[in-house]
Coordinates of C-alpha atoms and ligand atoms in Angstrom, one line a residue:
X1 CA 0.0 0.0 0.0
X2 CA 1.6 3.4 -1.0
X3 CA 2.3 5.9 1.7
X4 CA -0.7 7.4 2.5
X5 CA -3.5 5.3 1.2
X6 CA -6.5 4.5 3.4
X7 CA -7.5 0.8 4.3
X8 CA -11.0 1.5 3.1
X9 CA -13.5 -1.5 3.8
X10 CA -14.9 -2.8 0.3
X11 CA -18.7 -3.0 1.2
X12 CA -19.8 0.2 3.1
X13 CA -23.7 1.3 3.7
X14 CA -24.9 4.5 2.0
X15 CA -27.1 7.0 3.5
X16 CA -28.7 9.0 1.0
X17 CA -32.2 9.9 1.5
X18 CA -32.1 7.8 4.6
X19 CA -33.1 10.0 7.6
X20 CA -34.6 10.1 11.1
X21 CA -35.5 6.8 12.9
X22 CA -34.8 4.8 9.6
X23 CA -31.6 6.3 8.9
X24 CA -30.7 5.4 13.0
X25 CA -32.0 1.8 12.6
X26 CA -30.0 1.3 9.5
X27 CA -27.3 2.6 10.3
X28 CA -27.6 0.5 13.8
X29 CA -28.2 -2.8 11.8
X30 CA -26.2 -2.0 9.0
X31 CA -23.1 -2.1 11.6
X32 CA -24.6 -5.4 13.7
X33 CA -24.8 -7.4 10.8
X34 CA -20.8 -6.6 10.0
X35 CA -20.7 -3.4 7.7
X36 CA -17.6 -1.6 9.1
X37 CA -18.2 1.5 6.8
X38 CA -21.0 4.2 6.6
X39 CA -21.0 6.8 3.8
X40 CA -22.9 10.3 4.3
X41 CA -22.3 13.7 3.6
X42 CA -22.8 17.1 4.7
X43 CA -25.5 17.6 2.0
X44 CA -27.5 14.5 3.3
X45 CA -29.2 16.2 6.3
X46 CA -28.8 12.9 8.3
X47 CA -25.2 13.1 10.1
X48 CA -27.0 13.2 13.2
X49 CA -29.0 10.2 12.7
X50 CA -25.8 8.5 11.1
X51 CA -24.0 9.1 14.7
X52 CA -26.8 8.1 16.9
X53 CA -26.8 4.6 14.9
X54 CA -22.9 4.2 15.6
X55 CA -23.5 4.8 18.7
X56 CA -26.7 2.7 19.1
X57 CA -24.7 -0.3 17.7
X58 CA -22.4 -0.7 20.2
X59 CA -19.6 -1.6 17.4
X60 CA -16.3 0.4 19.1
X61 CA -15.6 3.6 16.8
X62 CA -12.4 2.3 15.9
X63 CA -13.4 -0.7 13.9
X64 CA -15.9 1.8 11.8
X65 CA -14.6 3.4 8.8
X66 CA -17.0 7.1 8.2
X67 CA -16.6 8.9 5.2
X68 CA -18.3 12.8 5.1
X69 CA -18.4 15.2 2.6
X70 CA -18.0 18.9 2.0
X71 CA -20.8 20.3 0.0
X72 CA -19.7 22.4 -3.0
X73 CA -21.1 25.9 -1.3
X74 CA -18.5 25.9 1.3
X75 CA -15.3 25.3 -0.6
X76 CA -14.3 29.1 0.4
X77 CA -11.5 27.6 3.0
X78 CA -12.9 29.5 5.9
X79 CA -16.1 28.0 5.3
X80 CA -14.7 24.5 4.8
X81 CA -13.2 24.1 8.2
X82 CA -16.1 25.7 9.6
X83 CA -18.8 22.9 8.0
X84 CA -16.1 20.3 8.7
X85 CA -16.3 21.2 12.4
X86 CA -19.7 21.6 11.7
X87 CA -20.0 17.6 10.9
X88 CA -18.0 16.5 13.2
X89 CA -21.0 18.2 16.0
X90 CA -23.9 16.7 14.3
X91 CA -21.8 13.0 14.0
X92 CA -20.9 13.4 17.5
X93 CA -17.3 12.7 16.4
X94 CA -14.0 13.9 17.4
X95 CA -12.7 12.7 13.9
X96 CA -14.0 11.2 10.7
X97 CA -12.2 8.7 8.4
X98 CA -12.6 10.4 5.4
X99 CA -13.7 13.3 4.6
X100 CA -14.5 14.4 0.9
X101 CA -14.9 17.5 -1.3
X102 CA -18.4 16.4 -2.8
X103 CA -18.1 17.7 -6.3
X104 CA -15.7 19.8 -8.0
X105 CA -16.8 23.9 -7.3
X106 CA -15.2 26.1 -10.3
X107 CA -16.4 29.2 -8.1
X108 CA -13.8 28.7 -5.5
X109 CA -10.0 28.1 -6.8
X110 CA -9.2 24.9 -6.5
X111 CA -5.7 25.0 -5.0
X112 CA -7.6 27.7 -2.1
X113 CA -9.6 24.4 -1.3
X114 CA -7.4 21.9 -1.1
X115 CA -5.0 23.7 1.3
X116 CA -8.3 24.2 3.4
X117 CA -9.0 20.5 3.1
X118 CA -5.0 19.8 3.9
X119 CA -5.6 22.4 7.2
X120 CA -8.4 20.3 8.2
X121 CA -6.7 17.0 8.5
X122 CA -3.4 18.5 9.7
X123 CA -5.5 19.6 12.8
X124 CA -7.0 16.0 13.3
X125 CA -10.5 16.5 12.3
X126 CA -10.2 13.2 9.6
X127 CA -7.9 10.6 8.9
X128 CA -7.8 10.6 5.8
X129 CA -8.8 13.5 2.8
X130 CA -10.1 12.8 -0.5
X131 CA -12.6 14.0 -3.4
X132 CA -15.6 12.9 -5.1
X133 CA -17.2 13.2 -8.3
X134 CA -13.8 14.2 -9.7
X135 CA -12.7 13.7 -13.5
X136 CA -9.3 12.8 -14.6
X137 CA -8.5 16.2 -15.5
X138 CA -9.9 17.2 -12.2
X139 CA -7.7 14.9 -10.4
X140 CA -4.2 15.5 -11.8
X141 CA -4.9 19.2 -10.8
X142 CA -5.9 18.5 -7.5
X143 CA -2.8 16.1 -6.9
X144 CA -0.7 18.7 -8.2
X145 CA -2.0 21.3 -5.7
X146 CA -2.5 18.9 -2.2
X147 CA 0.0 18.8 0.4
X148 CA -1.9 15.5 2.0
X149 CA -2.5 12.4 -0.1
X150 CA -5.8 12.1 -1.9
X151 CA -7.3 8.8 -0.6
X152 CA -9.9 8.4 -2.8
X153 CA -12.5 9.6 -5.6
X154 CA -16.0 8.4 -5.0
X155 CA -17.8 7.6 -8.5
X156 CA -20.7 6.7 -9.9
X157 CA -20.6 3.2 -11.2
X158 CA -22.3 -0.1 -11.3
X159 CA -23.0 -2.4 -14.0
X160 CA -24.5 -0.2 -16.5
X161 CA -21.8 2.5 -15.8
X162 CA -17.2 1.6 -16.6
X163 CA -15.2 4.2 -16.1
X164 CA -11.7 2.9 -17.0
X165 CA -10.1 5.5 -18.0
X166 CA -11.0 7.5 -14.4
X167 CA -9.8 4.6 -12.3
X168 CA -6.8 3.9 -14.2
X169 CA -6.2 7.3 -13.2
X170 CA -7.0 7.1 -9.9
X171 CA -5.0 4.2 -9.4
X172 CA -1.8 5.7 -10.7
X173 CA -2.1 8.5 -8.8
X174 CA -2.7 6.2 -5.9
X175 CA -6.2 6.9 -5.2
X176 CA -9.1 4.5 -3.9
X177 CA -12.3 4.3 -6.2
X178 CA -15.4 4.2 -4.4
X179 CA -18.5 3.6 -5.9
X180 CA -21.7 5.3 -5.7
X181 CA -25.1 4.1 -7.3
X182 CA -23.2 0.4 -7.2
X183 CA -26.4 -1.1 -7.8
X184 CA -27.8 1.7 -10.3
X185 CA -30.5 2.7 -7.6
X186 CA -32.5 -1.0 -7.7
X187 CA -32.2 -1.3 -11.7
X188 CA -29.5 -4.0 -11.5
X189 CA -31.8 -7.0 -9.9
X190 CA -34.1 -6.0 -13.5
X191 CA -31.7 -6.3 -15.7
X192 CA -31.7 -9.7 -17.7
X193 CA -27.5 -10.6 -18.3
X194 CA -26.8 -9.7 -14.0
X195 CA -30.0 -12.2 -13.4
X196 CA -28.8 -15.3 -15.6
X197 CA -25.3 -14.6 -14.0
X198 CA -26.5 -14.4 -10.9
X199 CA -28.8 -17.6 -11.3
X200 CA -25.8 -20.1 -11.6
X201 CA -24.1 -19.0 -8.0
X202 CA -27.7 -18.6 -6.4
X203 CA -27.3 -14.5 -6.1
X204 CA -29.4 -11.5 -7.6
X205 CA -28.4 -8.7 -10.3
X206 CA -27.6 -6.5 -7.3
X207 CA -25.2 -8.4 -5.8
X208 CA -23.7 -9.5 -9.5
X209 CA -23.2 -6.2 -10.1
X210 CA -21.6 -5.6 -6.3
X211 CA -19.5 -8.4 -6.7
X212 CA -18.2 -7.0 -10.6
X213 CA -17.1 -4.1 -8.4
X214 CA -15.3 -5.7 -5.7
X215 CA -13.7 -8.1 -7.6
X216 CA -12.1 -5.1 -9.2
X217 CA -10.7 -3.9 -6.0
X218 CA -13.6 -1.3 -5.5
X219 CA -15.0 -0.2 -2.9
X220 CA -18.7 0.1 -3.1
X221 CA -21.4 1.5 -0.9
X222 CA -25.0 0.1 -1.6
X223 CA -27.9 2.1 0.1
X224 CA -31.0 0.5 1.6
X225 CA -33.7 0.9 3.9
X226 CA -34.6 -2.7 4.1
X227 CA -33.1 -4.7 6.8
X228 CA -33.2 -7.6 4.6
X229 CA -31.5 -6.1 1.9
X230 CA -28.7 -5.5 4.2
X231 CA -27.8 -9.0 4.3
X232 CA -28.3 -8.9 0.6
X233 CA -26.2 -6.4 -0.6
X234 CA -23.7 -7.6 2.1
X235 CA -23.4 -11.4 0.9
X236 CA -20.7 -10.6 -2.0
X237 CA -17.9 -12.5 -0.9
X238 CA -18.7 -16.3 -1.5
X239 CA -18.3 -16.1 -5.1
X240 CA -16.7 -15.6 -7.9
X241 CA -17.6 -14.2 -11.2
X242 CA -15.6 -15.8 -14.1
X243 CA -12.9 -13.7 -16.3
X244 CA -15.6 -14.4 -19.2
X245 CA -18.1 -13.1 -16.6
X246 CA -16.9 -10.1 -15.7
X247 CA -16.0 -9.3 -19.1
X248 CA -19.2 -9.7 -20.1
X249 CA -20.5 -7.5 -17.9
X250 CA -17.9 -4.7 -18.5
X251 CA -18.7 -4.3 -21.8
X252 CA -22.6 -4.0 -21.1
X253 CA -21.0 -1.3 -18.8
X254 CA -18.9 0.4 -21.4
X255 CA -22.0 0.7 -23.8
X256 CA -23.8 3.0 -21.7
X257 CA -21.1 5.1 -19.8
X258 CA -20.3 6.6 -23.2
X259 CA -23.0 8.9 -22.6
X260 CA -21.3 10.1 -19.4
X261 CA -17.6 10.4 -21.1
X262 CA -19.3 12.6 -23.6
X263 CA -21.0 14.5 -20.5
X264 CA -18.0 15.4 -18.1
X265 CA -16.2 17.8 -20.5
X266 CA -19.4 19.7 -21.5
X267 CA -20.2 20.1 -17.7
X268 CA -16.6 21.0 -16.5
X269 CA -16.3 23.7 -19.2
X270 CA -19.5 25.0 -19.2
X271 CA -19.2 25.3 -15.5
X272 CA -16.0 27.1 -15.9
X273 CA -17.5 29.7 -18.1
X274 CA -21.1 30.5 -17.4
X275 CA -21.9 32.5 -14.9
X276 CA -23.6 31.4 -11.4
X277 CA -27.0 31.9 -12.0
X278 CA -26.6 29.2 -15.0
X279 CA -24.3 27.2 -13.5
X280 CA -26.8 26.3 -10.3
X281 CA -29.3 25.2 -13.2
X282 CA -26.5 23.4 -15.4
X283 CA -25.6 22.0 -11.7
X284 CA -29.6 20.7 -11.5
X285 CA -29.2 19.4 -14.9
X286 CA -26.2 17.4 -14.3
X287 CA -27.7 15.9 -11.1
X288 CA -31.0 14.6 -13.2
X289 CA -28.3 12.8 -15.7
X290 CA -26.8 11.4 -12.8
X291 CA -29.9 10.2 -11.7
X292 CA -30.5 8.8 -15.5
X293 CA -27.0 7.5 -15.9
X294 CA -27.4 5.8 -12.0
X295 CA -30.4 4.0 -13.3
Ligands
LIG1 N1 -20.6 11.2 -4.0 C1 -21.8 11.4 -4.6 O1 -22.0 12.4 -5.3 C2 -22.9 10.5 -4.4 C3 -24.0 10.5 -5.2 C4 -25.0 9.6 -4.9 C5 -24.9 8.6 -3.9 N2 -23.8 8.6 -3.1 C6 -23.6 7.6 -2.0 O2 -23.7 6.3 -2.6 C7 -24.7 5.6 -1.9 C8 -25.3 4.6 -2.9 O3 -25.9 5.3 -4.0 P1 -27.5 5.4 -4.2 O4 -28.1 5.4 -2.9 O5 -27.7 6.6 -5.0 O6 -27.9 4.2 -5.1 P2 -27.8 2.6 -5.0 O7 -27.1 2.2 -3.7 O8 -27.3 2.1 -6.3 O9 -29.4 2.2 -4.9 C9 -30.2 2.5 -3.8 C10 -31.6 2.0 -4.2 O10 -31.6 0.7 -4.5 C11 -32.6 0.0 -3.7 N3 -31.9 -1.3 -3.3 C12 -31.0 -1.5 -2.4 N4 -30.6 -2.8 -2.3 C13 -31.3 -3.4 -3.2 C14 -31.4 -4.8 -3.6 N5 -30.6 -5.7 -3.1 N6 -32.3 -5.1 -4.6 C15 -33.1 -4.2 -5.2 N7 -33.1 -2.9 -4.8 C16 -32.2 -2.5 -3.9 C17 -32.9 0.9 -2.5 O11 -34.2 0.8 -2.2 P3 -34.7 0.3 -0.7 O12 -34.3 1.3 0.3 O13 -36.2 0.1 -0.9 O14 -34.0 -1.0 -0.5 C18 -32.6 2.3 -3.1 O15 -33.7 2.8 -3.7 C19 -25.7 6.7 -1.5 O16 -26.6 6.3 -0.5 C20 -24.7 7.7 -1.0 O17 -24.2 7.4 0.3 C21 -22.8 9.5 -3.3

């Protein structure tokens, strides 16, 4: 492991849209049944219920891996060490393990940002730093410009959704990929190839398409409100998909992110040169793809 990289557990439980006595009993669950990683963000509303369900579980804090995340608005680096602290009260935390800028921010310079984000974990408020939503152009600026290592870069992708060219990149500039929307929001356990793969080992799409992911060394981060599902998304790691398998899938994958590789340019430089009124509805925009490109 390179100097610097995080041990980052390769099934985590995200929190998005989860909130209130849910997102506590998850969470709780979630940690019971042996998920050692819990994914949220500032932008989630719910890192208050995401603490109380650490703390409801009774699983010691050390063996948990928690990842934030810096929304875009506060990037300024005043106002990132402010809703970093910020977090850290509604978690209930002294530290977290990783805490992420949530999307590239054009507004705010992005060298400004990272020394903020640096600041932050030089004074002990996370273990580890890294970014999210970042494209390979993004990253080699943002590894130029950090004085901490860049642990990860948290991406959509699943089994509709490759990125090879962004992990290669991450990997060589020694960065985790974790992946959001790993299951493409439910869509996986429809699809027909992920079921008749799935058939042969007893498993569903969903967990075909979490186990194409790990196998690859990523880390992925399934959300649920079902305490079933849980177990579910957590039982990945008694199989093994075949090389002819997994290459199946890929290309399935490849198919459909072209869409997104044709999408990430556009949005960076239109972001760059618009001005902010556009840019919050380009922003809007971009999320609804995501939501499309998720599944
Ligand atoms: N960095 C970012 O910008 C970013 C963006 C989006 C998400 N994320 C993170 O990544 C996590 C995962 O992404 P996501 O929540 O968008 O999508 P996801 O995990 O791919 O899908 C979640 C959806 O799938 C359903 N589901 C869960 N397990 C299932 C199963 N075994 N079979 C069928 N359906 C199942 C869930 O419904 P039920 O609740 O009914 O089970 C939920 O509606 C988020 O929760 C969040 O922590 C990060």
């Amino acid at each position: 492991m390179p100097e610097g990289s995080a041990l980052i557990p390769l099934i985590g439980l995200g929190t998005l849209q989860l909130r209130g006595r849910v997102c506590v009993d998850t969470v709780e669950q979630a940690l019971r049944l042996g998920y050692r990683h819990i994914d949220t963000a500032e932008g989630y509303e719910n890192e208050r219920d995401v603490g109380e369900g650490l703390r409801a579980s009774g699983v010691q804090r050390a063996d948990i891996f928690v990842t934030t995340k810096i929304s875009p608005s506060h990037f300024a680096p005043r106002e990132l060490e402010r809703a970093a602290k910020d977090g850290l009260m509604r978690l209930r935390l002294s530290e977290v393990d990783l805490l992420l800028l949530h999307w590239p921010n054009p507004q705010v310079p992005l060298p400004e940002t990272l020394e903020a984000l640096c600041k932050v974990k030089r004074a002990g408020l996370t273990r580890h730093i890294g970014v999210s939503n970042f494209e390979v152009a993004d990253i080699v600026e943002a590894v130029r410009h950090a004085s901490e290592p860049l642990v990860c870069n948290q991406i959509a992708m699943n089994s509709f959704v490759d990125r090879p060219k962004l992990t290669a990149a991450c990997r060589a500039h020694h960065m985790a990929v974790v992946a959001y929307c790993p299951i493409a929001r439910g869509e996986a356990n429809n699809d027909a190839v992920l079921k008749r793969i799935g058939q042969a080992y007893g498993k569903s799409g969903a967990q075909v398409s979490l186990r194409w992911l790990v196998q690859q060394g990523i880390s992925v981060i399934p959300r649920t409100s079902r305490i079933e599902r849980l177990s579910e998304n957590y039982s990945i790691f008694d199989f093994e998909l075949s090389e002819a398998e997994m290459s199946e899938i890929s290309s399935i994958a490849r198919r459909r992110s072209r869409l997104a590789t044709v999408m990430s340019p556009l949005r960076a430089f239109a972001l760059k040169t618009l001005p902010a009124p556009a840019t919050s509805v380009l922003r809007i925009g971009y999320r609804m793809l995501q939501r499309v490109i998720c599944g």
